[in-house]
Tab-separated table of C-alpha atoms in Angstrom:
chain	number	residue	atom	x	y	z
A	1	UNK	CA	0.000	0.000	0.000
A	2	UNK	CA	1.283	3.746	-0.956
A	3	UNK	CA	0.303	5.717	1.848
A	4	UNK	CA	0.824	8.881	0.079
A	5	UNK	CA	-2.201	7.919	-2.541
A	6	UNK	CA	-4.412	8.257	0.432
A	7	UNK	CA	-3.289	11.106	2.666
A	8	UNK	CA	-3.244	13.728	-0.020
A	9	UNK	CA	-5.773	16.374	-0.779
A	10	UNK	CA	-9.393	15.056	-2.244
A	11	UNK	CA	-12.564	16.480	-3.740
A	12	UNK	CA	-15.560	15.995	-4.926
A	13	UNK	CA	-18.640	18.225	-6.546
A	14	UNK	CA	-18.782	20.095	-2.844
A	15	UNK	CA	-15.947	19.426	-0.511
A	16	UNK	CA	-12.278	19.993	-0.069
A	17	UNK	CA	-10.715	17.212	1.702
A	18	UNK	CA	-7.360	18.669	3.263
A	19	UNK	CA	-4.681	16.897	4.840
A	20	UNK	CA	-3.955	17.392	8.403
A	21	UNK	CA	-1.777	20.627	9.681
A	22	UNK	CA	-0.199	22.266	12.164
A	23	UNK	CA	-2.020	25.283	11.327
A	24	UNK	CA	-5.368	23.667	11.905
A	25	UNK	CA	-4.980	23.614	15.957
A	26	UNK	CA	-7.769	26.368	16.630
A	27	UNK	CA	-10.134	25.173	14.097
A	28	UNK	CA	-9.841	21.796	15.734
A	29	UNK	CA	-9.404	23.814	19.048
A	30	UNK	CA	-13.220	25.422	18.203
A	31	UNK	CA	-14.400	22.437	17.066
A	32	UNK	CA	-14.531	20.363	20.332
A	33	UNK	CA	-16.289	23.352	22.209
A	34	UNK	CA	-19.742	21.907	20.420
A	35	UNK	CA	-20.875	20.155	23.468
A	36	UNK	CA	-22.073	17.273	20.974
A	37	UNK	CA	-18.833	16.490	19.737
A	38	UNK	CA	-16.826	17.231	23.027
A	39	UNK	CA	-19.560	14.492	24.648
A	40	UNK	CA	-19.390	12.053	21.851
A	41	UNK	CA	-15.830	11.956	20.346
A	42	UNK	CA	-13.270	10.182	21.907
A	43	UNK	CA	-9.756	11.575	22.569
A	44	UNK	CA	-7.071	10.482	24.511
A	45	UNK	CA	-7.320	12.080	27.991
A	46	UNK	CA	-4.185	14.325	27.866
A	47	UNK	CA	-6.449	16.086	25.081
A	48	UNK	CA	-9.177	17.107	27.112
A	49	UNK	CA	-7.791	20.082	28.516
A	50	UNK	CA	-6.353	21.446	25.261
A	51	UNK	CA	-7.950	19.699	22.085
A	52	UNK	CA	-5.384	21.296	19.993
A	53	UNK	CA	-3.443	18.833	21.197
A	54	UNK	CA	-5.615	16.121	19.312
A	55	UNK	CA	-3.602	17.506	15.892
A	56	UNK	CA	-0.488	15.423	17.549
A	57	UNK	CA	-1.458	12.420	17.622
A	58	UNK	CA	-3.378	12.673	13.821
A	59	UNK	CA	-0.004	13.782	12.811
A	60	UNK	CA	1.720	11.281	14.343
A	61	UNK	CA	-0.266	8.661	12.749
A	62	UNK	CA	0.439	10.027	9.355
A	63	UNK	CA	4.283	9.874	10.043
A	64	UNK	CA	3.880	6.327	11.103
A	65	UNK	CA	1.587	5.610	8.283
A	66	UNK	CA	-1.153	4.862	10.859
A	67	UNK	CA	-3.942	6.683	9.861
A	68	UNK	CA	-4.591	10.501	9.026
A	69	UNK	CA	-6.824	13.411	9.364
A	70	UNK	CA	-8.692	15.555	6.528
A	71	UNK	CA	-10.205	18.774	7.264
A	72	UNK	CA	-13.677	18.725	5.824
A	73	UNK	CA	-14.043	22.815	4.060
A	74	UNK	CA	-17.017	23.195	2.046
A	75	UNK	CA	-16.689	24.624	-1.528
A	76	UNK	CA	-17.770	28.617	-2.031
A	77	UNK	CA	-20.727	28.470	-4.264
A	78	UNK	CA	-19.280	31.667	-6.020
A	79	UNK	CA	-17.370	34.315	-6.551
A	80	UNK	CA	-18.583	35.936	-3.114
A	81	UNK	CA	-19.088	32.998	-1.458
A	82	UNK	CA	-16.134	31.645	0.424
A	83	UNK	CA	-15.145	28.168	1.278
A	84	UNK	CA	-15.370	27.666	5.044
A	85	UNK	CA	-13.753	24.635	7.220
A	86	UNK	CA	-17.056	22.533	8.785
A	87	UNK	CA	-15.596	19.745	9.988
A	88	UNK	CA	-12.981	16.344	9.768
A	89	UNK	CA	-12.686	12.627	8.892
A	90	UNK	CA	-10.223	10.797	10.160
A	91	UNK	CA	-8.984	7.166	10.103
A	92	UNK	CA	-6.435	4.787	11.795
A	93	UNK	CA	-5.754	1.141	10.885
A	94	UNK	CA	-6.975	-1.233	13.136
A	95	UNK	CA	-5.399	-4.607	13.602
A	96	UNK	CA	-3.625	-4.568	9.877
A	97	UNK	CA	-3.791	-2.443	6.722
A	98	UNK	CA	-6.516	-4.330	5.398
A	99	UNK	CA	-8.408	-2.816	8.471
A	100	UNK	CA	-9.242	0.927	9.224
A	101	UNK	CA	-11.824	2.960	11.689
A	102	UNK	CA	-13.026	5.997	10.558
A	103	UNK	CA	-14.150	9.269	12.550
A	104	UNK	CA	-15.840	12.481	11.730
A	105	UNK	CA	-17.172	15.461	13.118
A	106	UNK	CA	-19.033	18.367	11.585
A	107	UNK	CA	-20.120	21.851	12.989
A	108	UNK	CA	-23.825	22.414	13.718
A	109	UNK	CA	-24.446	24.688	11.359
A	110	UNK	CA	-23.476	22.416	8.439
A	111	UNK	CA	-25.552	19.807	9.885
A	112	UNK	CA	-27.966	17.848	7.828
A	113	UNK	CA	-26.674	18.528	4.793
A	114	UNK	CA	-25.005	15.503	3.449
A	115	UNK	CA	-21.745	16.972	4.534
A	116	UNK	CA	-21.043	14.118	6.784
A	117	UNK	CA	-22.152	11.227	4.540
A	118	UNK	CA	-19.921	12.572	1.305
A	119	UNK	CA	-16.955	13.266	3.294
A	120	UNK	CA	-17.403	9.682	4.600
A	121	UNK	CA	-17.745	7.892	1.052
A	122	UNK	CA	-14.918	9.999	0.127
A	123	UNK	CA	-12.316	8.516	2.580
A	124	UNK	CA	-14.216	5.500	2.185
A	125	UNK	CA	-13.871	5.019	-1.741
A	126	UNK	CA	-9.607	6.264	-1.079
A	127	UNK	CA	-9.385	3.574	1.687
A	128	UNK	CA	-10.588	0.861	-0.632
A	129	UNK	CA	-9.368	1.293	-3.829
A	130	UNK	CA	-6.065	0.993	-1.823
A	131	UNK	CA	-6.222	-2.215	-0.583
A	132	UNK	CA	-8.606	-1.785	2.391
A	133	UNK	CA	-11.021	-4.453	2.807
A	134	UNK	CA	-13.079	-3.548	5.673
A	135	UNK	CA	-13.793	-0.021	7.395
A	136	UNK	CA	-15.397	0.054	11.108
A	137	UNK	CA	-16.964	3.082	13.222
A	138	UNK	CA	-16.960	2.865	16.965
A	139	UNK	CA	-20.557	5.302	17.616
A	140	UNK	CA	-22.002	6.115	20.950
A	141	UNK	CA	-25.540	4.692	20.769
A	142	UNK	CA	-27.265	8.320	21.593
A	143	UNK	CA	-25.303	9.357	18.439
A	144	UNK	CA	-28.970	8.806	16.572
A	145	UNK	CA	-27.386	10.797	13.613
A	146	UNK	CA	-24.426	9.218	13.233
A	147	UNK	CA	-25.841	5.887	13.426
A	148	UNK	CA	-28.088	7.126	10.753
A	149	UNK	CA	-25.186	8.084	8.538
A	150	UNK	CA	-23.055	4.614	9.015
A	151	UNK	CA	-26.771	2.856	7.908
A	152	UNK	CA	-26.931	4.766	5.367
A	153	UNK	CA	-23.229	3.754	3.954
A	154	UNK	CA	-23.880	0.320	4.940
A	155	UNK	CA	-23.087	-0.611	7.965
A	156	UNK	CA	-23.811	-3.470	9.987
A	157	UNK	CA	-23.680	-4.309	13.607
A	158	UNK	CA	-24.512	-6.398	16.289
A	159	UNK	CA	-26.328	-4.102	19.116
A	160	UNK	CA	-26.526	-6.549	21.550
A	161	UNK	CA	-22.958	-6.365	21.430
A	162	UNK	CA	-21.943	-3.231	23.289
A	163	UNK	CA	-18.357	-1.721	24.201
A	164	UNK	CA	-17.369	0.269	27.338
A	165	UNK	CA	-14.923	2.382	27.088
A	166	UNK	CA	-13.420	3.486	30.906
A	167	UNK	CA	-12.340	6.375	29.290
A	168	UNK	CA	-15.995	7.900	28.781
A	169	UNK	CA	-16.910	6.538	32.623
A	170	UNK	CA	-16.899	10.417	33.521
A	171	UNK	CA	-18.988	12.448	35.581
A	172	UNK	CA	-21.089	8.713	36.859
A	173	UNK	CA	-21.649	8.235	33.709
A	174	UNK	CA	-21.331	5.192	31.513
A	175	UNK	CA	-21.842	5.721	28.302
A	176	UNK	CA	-22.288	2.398	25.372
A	177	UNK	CA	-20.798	2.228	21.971
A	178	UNK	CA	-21.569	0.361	18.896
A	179	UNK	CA	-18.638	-0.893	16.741
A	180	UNK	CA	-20.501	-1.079	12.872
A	181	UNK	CA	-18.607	-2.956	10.119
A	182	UNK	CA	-18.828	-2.447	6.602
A	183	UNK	CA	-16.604	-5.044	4.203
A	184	UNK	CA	-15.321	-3.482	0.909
A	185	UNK	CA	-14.774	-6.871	-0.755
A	186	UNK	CA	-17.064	-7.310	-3.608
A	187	UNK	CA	-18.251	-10.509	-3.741
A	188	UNK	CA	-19.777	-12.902	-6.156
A	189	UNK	CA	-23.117	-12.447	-5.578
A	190	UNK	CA	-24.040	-15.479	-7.421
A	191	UNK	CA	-22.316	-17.880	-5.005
A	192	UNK	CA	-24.076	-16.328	-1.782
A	193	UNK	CA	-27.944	-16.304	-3.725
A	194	UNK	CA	-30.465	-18.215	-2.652
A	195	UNK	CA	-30.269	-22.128	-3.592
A	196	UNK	CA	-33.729	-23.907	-4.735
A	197	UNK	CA	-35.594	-26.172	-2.325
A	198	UNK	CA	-34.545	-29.286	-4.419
A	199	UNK	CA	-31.053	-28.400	-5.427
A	200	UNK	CA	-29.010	-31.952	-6.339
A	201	UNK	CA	-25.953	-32.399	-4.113
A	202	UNK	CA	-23.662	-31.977	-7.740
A	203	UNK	CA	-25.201	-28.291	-7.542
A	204	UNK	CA	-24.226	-28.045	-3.574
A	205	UNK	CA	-21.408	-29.408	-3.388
A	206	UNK	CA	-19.999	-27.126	-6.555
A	207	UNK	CA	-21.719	-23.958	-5.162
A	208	UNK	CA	-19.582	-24.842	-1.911
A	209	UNK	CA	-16.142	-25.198	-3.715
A	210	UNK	CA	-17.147	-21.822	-5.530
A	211	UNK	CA	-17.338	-20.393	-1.750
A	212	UNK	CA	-14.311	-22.024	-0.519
A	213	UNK	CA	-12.204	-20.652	-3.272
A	214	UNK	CA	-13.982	-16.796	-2.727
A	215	UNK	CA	-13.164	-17.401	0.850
A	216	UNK	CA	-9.167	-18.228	-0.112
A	217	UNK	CA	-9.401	-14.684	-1.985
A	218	UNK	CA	-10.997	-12.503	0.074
A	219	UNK	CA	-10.785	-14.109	3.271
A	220	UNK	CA	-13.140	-14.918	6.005
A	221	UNK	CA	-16.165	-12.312	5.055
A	222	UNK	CA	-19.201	-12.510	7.126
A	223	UNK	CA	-21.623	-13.275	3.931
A	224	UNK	CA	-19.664	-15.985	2.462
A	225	UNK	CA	-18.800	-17.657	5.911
A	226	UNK	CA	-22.625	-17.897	6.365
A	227	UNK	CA	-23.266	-19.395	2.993
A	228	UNK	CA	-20.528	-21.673	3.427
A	229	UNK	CA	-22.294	-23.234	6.825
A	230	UNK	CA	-25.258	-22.664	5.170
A	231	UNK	CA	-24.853	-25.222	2.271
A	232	UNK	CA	-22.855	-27.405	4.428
A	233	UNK	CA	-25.722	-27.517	6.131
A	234	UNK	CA	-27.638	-28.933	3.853
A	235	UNK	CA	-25.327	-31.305	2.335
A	236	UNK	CA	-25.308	-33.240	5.468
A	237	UNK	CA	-29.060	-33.586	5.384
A	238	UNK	CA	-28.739	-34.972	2.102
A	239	UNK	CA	-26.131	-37.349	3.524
A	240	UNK	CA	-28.785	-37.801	6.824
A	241	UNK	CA	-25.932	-36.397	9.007
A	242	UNK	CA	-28.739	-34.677	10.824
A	243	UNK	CA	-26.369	-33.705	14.105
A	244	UNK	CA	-24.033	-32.509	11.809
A	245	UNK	CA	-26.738	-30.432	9.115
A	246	UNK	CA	-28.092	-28.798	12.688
A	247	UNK	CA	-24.524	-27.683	14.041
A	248	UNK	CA	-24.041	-26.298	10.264
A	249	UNK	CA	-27.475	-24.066	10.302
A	250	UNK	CA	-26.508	-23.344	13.867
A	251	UNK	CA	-22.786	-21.890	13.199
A	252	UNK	CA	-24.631	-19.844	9.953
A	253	UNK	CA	-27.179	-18.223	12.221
A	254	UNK	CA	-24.567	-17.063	15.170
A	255	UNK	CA	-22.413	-15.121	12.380
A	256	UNK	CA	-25.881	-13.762	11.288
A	257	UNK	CA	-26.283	-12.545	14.885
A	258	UNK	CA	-22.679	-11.571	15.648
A	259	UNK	CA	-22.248	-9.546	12.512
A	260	UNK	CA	-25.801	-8.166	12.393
A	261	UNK	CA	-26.772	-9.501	8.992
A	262	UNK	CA	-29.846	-10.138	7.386
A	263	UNK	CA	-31.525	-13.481	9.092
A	264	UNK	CA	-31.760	-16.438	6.984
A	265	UNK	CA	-35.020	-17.705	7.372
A	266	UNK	CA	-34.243	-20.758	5.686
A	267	UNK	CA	-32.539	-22.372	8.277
A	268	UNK	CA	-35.883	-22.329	10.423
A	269	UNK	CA	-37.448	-24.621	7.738
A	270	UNK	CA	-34.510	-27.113	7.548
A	271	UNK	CA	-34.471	-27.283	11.563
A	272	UNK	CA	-38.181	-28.220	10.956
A	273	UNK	CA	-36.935	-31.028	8.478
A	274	UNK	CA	-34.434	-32.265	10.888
A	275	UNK	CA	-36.374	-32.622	13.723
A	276	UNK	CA	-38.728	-34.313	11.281
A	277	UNK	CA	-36.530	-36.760	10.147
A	278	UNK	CA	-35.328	-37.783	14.113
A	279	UNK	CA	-38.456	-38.120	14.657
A	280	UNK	CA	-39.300	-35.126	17.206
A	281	UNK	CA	-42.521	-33.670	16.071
A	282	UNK	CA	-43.031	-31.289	18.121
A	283	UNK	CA	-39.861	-29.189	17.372
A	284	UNK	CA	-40.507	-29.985	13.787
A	285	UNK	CA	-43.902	-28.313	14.221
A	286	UNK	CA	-42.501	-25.290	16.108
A	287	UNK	CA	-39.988	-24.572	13.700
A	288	UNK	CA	-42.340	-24.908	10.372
A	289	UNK	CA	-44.459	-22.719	12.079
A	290	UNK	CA	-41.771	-20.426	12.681
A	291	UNK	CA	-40.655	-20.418	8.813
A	292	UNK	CA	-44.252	-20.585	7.853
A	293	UNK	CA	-44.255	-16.921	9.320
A	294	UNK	CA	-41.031	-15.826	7.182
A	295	UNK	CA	-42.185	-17.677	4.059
A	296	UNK	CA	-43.197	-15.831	0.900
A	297	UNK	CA	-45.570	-16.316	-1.890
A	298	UNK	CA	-43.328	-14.558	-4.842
A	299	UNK	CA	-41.683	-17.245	-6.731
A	300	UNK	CA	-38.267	-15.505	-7.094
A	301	UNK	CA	-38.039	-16.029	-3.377
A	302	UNK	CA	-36.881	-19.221	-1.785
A	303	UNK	CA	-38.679	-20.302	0.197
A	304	UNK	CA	-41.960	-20.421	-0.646
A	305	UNK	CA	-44.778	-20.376	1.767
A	306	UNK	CA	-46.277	-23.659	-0.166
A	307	UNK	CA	-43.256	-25.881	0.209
A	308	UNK	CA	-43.244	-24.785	4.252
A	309	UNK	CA	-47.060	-25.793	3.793
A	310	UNK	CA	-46.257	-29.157	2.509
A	311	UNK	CA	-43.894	-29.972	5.475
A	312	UNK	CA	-46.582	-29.324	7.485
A	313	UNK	CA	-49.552	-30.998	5.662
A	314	UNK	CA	-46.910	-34.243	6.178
A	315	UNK	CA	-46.319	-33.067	9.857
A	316	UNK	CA	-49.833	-33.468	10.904
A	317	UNK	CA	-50.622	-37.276	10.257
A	318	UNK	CA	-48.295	-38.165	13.326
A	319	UNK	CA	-50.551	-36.131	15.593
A	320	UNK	CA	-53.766	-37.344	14.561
């Protein structure tokens, strides 16, 4: 990675993107006397009682190639309109290069404007198309707007899963943050797509060595990691490994809940079939009844409400 292709000066239609300075200690200085970004951006604590200090550790980032700042300025409309600074972005790398957490602030009279969300896809778009393949943001959860703005770009996360920083346990107060996700790796959305009802195991089995050789690519993404168990899944109930088929549906739906994805309601119906086939029918009733909830009736969907209907039209003779 060239650090130098990403901490240089960037623009779009609006905004001015500008490196980092020395000479930006009072804007940053002014900055943190909004009491919403004093209360809900973190800085180390020798920075609290002079946030121009905050520039020296941005700047030492960029010397180490850790991360960098951009001051966010706002393009003049005219002539006699000047450009004025409203905010910054920032990111570090977190873990490895591949890796980074961003950060932003804006003033609050250039909120709601899409200021935020462009300067974000900005850094965003540089990050990526050098060699960054994932971008978190760690949000304090009565940051409504900012949550909004990560959602907006994306994001994921888990918000059962909260984080506690001891350095925001000021004041008796403990305050919760989020960490969102957001993977930059395009994947083949072919190989994670929905798989029909009677799929033969050739078709399985070569959808899963598809997924094995995206994972060897890309790595261990979220979506393809639930796909994999997914289809592994139901390979072993073709093979009547029924312990093993459950654990598979099992591991795909705890990355689902971990990572905050989408829920595959698929898995409810094949814990129905499972149960079916070891002969609990109760559990096999429960969980048909759960996916008859989920099922649809457009036949470019799955799993469709008929088939779940089925299951349970065969269900019933073993409580009559």
């Amino acid at each position: 990675m060239n650090f130098e292709k990403i901490n240089q000066e960037l623009r779009n239609e609006t905004l001015i993107l500008k490196p980092i300075s020395q000479d930006d200690r009072t804007f940053i200085n002014s900055m943190f006397s909004d009491p919403e970004i004093k209360k809900f951006y973190i800085v180390p604590n020798e920075a609290r009682q002079d946030f121009r200090r905050v520039v020296d550790y941005w700047l030492d980032d960029n010397r180490n190639r850790a991360g960098t700042c951009w001051i966010i300025t706002k393009k003049g409309r005219n002539f006699f309109s000047k450009d004025k600074k409203c905010g910054f972005v920032a990111f570090e790398f977190r873990g490895n290069i591949k890796n980074a957490r961003i950060s932003y602030a804006i003033l609050p009279q250039f909120r709601r404007k899409g200021i935020a969300t462009s300067a974000v896809n900005i850094i965003i778009n540089k990050l990526k198309n050098n060699g960054v393949e994932s971008i978190e943001a760690d949000i304090d959860r009565d940051n409504l707007s900012s949550e909004k703005l990560v959602e907006k770009l994306e994001f994921i996360a888990n918000r059962k899963n909260g984080l506690i920083d001891p350095d925001m346990m000021r004041d008796g107060e403990i305050r919760i943050r989020t960490l969102w996700k957001k993977s930059l790796v395009e994947l083949n959305h072919s190989k994670i797509s929905s798989v029909s009802i009677d799929a033969s195991p050739q078709l399985i089995v070569s959808l899963i060595n598809q997924i094995v050789d995206e994972i060897n690519l890309n790595g261990q993404q979220p979506k393809l990691m639930t796909r994999y168990f997914y289809l592994l899944g139901r390979i072993k109930f073709i093979q009547k490994n029924y312990d093993e088929a459950q654990e598979a549906f099992k591991n795909c739906n705890i990355i689902i809940l971990n990572e905050g994805l989408p829920e595959n309601n698929e898995t409810l119906y094949w814990f129905g079939r499972i149960h079916y086939e070891k002969g609990d029918w109760s559990n096999a009733k429960m969980y048909y009844g759960f996916a008859l909830e989920k099922a649809h009736n457009s036949p470019e969907e799955y799993m469709l409400k008929q088939e779940v209907e089925k299951e349970m039209t065969k269900l019933e003779a073993h409580f009559l």
